[in-house]
PDB file of C-alpha atoms in Angstrom:
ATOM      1  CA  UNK A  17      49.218  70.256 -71.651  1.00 69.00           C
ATOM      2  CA  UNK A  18      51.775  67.690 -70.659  1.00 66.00           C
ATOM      3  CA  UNK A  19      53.987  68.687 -73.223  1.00 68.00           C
ATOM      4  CA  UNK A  20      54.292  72.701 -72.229  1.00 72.00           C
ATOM      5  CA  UNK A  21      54.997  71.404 -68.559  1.00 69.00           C
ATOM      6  CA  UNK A  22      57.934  69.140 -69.898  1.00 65.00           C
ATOM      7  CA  UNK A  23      59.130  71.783 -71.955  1.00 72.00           C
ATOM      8  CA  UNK A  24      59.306  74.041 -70.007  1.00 75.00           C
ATOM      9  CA  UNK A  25      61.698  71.854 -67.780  1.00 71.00           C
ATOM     10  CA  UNK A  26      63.524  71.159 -70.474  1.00 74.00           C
ATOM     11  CA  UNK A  27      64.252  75.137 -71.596  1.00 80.00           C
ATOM     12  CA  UNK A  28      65.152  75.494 -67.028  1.00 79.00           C
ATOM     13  CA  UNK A  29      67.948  72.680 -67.959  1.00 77.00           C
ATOM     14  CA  UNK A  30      69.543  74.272 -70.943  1.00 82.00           C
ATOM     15  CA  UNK A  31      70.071  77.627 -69.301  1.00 85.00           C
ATOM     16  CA  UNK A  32      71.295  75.596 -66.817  1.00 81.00           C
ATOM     17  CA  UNK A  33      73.197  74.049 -69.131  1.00 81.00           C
ATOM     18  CA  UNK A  34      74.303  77.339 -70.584  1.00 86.00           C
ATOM     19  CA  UNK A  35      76.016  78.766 -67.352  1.00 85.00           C
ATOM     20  CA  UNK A  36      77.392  75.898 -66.297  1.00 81.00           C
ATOM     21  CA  UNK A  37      80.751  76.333 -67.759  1.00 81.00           C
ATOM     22  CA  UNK A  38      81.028  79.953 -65.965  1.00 83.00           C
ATOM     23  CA  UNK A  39      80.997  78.364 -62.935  1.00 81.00           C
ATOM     24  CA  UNK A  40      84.653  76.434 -61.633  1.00 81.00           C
ATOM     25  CA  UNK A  41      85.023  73.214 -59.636  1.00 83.00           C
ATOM     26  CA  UNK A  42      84.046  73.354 -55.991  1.00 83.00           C
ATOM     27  CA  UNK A  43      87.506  74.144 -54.112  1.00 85.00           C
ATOM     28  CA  UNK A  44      87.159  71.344 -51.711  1.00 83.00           C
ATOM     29  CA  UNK A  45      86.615  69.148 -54.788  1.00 82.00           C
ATOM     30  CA  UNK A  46      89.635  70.236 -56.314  1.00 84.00           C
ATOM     31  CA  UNK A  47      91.925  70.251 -53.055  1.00 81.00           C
ATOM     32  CA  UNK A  48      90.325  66.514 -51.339  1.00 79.00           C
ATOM     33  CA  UNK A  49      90.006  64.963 -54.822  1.00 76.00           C
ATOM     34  CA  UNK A  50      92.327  66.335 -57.257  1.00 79.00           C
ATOM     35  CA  UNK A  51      95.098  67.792 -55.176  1.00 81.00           C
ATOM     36  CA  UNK A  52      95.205  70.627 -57.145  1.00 84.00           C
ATOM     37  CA  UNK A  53      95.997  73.419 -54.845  1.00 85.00           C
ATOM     38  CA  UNK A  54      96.816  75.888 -57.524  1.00 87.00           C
ATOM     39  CA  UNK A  55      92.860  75.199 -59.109  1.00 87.00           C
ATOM     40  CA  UNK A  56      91.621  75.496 -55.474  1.00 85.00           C
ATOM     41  CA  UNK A  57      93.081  78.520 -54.661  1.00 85.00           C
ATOM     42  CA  UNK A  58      91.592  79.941 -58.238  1.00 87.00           C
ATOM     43  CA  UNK A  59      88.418  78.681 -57.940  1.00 86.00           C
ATOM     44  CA  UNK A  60      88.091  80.340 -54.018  1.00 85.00           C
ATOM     45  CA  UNK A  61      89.263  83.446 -55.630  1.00 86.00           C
ATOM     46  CA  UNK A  62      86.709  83.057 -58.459  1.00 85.00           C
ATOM     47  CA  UNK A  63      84.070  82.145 -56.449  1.00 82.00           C
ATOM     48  CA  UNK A  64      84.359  85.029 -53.521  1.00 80.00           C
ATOM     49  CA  UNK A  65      86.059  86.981 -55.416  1.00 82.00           C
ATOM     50  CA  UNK A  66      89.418  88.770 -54.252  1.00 83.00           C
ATOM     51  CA  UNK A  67      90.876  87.966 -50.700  1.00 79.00           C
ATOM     52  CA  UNK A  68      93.385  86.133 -48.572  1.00 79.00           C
ATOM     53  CA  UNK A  69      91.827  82.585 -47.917  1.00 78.00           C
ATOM     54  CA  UNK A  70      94.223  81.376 -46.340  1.00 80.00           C
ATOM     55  CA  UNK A  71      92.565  80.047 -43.572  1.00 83.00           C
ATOM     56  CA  UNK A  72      89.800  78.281 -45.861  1.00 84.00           C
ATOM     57  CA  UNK A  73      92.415  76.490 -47.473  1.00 82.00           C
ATOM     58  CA  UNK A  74      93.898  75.347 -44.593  1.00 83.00           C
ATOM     59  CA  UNK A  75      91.223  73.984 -43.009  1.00 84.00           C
ATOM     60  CA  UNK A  76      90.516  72.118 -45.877  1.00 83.00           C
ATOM     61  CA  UNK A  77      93.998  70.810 -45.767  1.00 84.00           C
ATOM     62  CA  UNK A  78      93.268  70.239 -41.856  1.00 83.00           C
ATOM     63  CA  UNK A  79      90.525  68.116 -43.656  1.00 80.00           C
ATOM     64  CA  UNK A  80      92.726  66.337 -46.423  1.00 79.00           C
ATOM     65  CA  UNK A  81      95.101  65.166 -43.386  1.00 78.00           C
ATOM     66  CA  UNK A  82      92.280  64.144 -41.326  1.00 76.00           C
ATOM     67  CA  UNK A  83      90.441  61.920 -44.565  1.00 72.00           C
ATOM     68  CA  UNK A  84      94.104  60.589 -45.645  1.00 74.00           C
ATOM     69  CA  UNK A  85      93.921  57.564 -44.177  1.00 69.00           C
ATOM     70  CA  UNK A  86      90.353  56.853 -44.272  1.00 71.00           C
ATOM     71  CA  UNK A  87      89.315  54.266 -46.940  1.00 70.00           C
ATOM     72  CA  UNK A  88      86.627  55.485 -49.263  1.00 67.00           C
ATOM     73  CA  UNK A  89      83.402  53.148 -49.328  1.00 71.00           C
ATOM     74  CA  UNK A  90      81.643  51.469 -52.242  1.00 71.00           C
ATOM     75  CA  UNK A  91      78.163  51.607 -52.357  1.00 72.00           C
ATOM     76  CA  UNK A  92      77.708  48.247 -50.678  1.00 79.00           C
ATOM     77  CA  UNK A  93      79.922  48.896 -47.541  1.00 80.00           C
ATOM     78  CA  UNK A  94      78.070  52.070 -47.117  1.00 78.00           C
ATOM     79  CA  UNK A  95      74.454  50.327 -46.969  1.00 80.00           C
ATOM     80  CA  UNK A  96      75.704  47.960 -44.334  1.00 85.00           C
ATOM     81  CA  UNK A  97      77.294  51.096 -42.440  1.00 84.00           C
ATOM     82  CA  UNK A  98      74.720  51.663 -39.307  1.00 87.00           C
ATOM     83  CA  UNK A  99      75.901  54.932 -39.118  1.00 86.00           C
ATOM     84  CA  UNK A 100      74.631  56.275 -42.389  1.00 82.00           C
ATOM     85  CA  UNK A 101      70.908  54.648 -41.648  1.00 85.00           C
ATOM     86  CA  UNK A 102      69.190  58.405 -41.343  1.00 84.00           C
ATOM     87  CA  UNK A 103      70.924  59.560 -43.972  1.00 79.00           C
ATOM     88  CA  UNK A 104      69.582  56.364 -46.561  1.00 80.00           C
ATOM     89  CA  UNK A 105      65.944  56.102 -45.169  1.00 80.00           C
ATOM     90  CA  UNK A 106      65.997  59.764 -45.929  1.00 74.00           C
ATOM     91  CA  UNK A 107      66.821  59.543 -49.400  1.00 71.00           C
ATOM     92  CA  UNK A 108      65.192  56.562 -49.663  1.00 73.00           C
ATOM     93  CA  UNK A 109      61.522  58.535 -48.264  1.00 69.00           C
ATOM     94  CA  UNK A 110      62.920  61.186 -51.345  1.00 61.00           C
ATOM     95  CA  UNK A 111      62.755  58.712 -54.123  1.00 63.00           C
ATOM     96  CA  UNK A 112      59.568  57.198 -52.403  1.00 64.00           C
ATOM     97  CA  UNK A 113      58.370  60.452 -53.131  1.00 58.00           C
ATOM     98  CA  UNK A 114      58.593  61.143 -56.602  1.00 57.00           C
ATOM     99  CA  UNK A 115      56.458  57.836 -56.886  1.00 56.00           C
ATOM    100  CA  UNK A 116      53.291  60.519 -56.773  1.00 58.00           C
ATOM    101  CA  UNK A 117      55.024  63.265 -59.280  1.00 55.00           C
ATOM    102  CA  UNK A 118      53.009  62.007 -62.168  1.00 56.00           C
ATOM    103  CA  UNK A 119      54.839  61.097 -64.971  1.00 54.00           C
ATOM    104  CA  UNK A 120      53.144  57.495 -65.289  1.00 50.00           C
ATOM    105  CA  UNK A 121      50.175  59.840 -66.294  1.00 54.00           C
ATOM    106  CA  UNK A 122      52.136  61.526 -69.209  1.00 53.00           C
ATOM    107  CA  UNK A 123      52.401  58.758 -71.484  1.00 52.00           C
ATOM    108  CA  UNK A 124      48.140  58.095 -71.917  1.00 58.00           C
ATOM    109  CA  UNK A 125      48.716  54.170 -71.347  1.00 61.00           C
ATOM    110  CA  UNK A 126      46.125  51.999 -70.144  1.00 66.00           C
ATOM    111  CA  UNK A 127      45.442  52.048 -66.322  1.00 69.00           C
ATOM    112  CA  UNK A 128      46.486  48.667 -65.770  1.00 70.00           C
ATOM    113  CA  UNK A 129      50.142  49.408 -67.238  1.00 70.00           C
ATOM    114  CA  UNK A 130      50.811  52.208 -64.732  1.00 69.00           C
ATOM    115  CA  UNK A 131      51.683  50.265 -61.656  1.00 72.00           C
ATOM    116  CA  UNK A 132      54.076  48.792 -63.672  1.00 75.00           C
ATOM    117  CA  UNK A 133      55.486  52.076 -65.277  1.00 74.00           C
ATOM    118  CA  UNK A 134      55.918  53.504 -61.416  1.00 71.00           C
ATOM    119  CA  UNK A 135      57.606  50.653 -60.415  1.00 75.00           C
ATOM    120  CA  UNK A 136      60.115  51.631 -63.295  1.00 78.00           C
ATOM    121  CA  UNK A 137      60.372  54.501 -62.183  1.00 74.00           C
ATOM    122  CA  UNK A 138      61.204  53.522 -58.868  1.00 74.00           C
ATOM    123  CA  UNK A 139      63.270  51.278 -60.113  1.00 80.00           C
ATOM    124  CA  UNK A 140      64.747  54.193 -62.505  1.00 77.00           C
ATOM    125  CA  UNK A 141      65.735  55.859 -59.197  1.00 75.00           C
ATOM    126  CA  UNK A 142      67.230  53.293 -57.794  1.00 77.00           C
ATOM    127  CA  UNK A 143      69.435  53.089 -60.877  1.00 79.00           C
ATOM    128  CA  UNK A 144      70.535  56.702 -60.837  1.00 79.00           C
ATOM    129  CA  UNK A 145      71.314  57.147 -57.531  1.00 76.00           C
ATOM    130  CA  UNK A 146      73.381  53.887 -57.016  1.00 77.00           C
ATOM    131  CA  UNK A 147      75.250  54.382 -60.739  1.00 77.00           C
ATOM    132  CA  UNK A 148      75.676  58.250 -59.706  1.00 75.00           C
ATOM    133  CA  UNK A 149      77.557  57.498 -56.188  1.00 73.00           C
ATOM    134  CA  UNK A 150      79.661  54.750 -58.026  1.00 74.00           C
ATOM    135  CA  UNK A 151      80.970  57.464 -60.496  1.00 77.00           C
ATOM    136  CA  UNK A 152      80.851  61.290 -58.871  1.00 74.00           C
ATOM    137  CA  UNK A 153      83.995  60.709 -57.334  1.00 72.00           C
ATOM    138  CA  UNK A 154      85.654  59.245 -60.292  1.00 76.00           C
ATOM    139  CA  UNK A 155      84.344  62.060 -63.144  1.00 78.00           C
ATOM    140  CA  UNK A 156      83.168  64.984 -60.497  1.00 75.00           C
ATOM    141  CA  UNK A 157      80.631  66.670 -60.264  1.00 75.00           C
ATOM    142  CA  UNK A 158      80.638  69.499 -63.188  1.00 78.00           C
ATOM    143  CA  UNK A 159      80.947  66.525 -66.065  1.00 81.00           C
ATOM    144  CA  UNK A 160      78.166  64.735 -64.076  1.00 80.00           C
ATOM    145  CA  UNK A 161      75.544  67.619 -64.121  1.00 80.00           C
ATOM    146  CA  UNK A 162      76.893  68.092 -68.263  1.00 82.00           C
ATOM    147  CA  UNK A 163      76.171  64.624 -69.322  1.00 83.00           C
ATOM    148  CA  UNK A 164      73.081  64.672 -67.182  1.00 82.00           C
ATOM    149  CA  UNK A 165      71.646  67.878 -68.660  1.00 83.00           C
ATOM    150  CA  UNK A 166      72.630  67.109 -72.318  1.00 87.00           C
ATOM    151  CA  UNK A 167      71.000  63.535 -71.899  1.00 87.00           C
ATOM    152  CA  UNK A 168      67.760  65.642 -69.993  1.00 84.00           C
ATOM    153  CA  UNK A 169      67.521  67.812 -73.051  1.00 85.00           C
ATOM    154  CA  UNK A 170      67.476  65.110 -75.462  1.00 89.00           C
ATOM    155  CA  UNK A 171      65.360  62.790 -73.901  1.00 89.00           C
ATOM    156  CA  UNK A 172      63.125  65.144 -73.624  1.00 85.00           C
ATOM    157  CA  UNK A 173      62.873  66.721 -77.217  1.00 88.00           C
ATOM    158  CA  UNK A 174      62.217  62.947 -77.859  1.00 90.00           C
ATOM    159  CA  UNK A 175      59.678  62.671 -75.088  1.00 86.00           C
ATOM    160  CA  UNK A 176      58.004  65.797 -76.571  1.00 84.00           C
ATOM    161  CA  UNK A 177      58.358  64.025 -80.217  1.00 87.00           C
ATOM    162  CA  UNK A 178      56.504  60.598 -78.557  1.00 87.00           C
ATOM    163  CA  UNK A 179      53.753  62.467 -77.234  1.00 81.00           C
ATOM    164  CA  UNK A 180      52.489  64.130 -80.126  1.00 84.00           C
ATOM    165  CA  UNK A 181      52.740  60.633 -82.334  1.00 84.00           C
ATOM    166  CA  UNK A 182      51.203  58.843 -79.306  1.00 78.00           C
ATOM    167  CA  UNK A 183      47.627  59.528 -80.570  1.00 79.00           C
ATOM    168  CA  UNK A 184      48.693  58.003 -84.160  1.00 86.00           C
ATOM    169  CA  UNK A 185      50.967  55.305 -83.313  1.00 84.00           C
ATOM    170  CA  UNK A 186      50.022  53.086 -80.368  1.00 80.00           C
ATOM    171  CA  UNK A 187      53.725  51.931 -79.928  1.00 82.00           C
ATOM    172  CA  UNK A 188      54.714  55.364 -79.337  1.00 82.00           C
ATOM    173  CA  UNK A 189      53.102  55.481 -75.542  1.00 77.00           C
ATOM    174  CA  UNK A 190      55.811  52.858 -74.855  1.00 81.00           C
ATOM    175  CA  UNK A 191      58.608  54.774 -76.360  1.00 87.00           C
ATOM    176  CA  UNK A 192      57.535  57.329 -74.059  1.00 82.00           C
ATOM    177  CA  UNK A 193      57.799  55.065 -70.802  1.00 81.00           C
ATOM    178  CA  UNK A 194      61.273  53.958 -71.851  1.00 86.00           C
ATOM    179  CA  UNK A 195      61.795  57.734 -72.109  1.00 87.00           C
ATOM    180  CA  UNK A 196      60.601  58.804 -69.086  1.00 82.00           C
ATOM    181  CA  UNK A 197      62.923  56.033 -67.515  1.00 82.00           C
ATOM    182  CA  UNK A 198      65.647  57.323 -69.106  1.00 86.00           C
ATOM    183  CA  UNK A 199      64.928  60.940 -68.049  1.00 84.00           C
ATOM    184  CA  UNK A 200      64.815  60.134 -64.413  1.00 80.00           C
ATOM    185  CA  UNK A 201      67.843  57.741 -64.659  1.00 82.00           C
ATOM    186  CA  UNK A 202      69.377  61.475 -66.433  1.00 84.00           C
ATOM    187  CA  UNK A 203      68.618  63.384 -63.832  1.00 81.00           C
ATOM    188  CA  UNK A 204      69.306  61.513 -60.921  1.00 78.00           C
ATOM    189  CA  UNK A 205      72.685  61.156 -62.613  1.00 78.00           C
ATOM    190  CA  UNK A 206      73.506  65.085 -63.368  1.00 75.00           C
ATOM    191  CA  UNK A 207      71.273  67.256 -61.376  1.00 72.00           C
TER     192      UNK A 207
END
């Protein structure tokens, strides 16, 4: 019944997916990123609805001062930051993790293969996460969790699609390894 259980995360996406454009930016992404007041101001006032936040907004200005003159770090001048140590061995323990979630199991391959497919998936994670901080701050965060739902849904209509044809064509087990990859690289992207 592997393929209920990925459907069904699949349908959770696209509502997701489907309310996603109700929702604005998130005001301090607006303000610290864009330096659009005007859309941070709108976005406060459609998230809490009507109100004087005033003093919101200027703390986060308080914060934009603060940040100007700080240089943003790439992903490799973060890992050699000391400071953020906690903060990466947690994540780090997170991706660890997923190692037991059980998607090697979903694609029926041979037992000796599945080492190797959870390596790829670790290494999947990896991917996502490093390719995800390189970009958020570039596209934000709204056009991240689209693209990464969209590419979710797909993947996993054709995930669905491979696991049916798996019992009558051999080569489709692998298809649905690559897929699986993909799916975690999607998510770890978006959501």
């Amino acid at each position: 019944m592997w393929n209920v259980l990925l459907s069904f995360s699949g349908l959770l996406a696209l509502i997701q997916l489907l309310f996603l454009p109700f929702f604005p930016e998130s005001p301090p992404y607006l303000l610290l990123q864009k330096g659009d007041k005007a859309g941070c101001l709108k976005a406060m006032k459609q998230l809490w609805g009507e109100g004087n936040y005033h003093t919101e907004f200027d703390d986060m200005m308080k914060e934009k001062a603060v940040t100007k003159g700080i240089k943003i770090m790439n992903v490799l001048e973060v890992l050699k930051e000391p400071s953020v140590y906690p903060q990466l061995s947690t994540m780090l323990l997170l991706l660890l993790s997923l190692q037991f979630c059980g998607l090697s199991a979903t694609a029926n391959l041979q037992e000796s293969i599945i080492p190797y497919v959870s390596l790829g998936v670790a290494i999947s994670e990896l991917v996502s996460v490093i390719f995800c901080s390189s970009i958020i701050d570039r596209f934000g965060r709204r056009i991240l969790l689209w693209g990464g739902y969209l590419l979710m849904a797909l993947i996993l209509v054709l995930l669905e699609t491979s696991l049916l044809l798996g019992d009558k064509f051999l080569w489709m087990r692998y298809c649905s390894v690559v897929l699986i990859f993909l799916f975690l690289i999607a998510y770890g992207i978006g959501p």
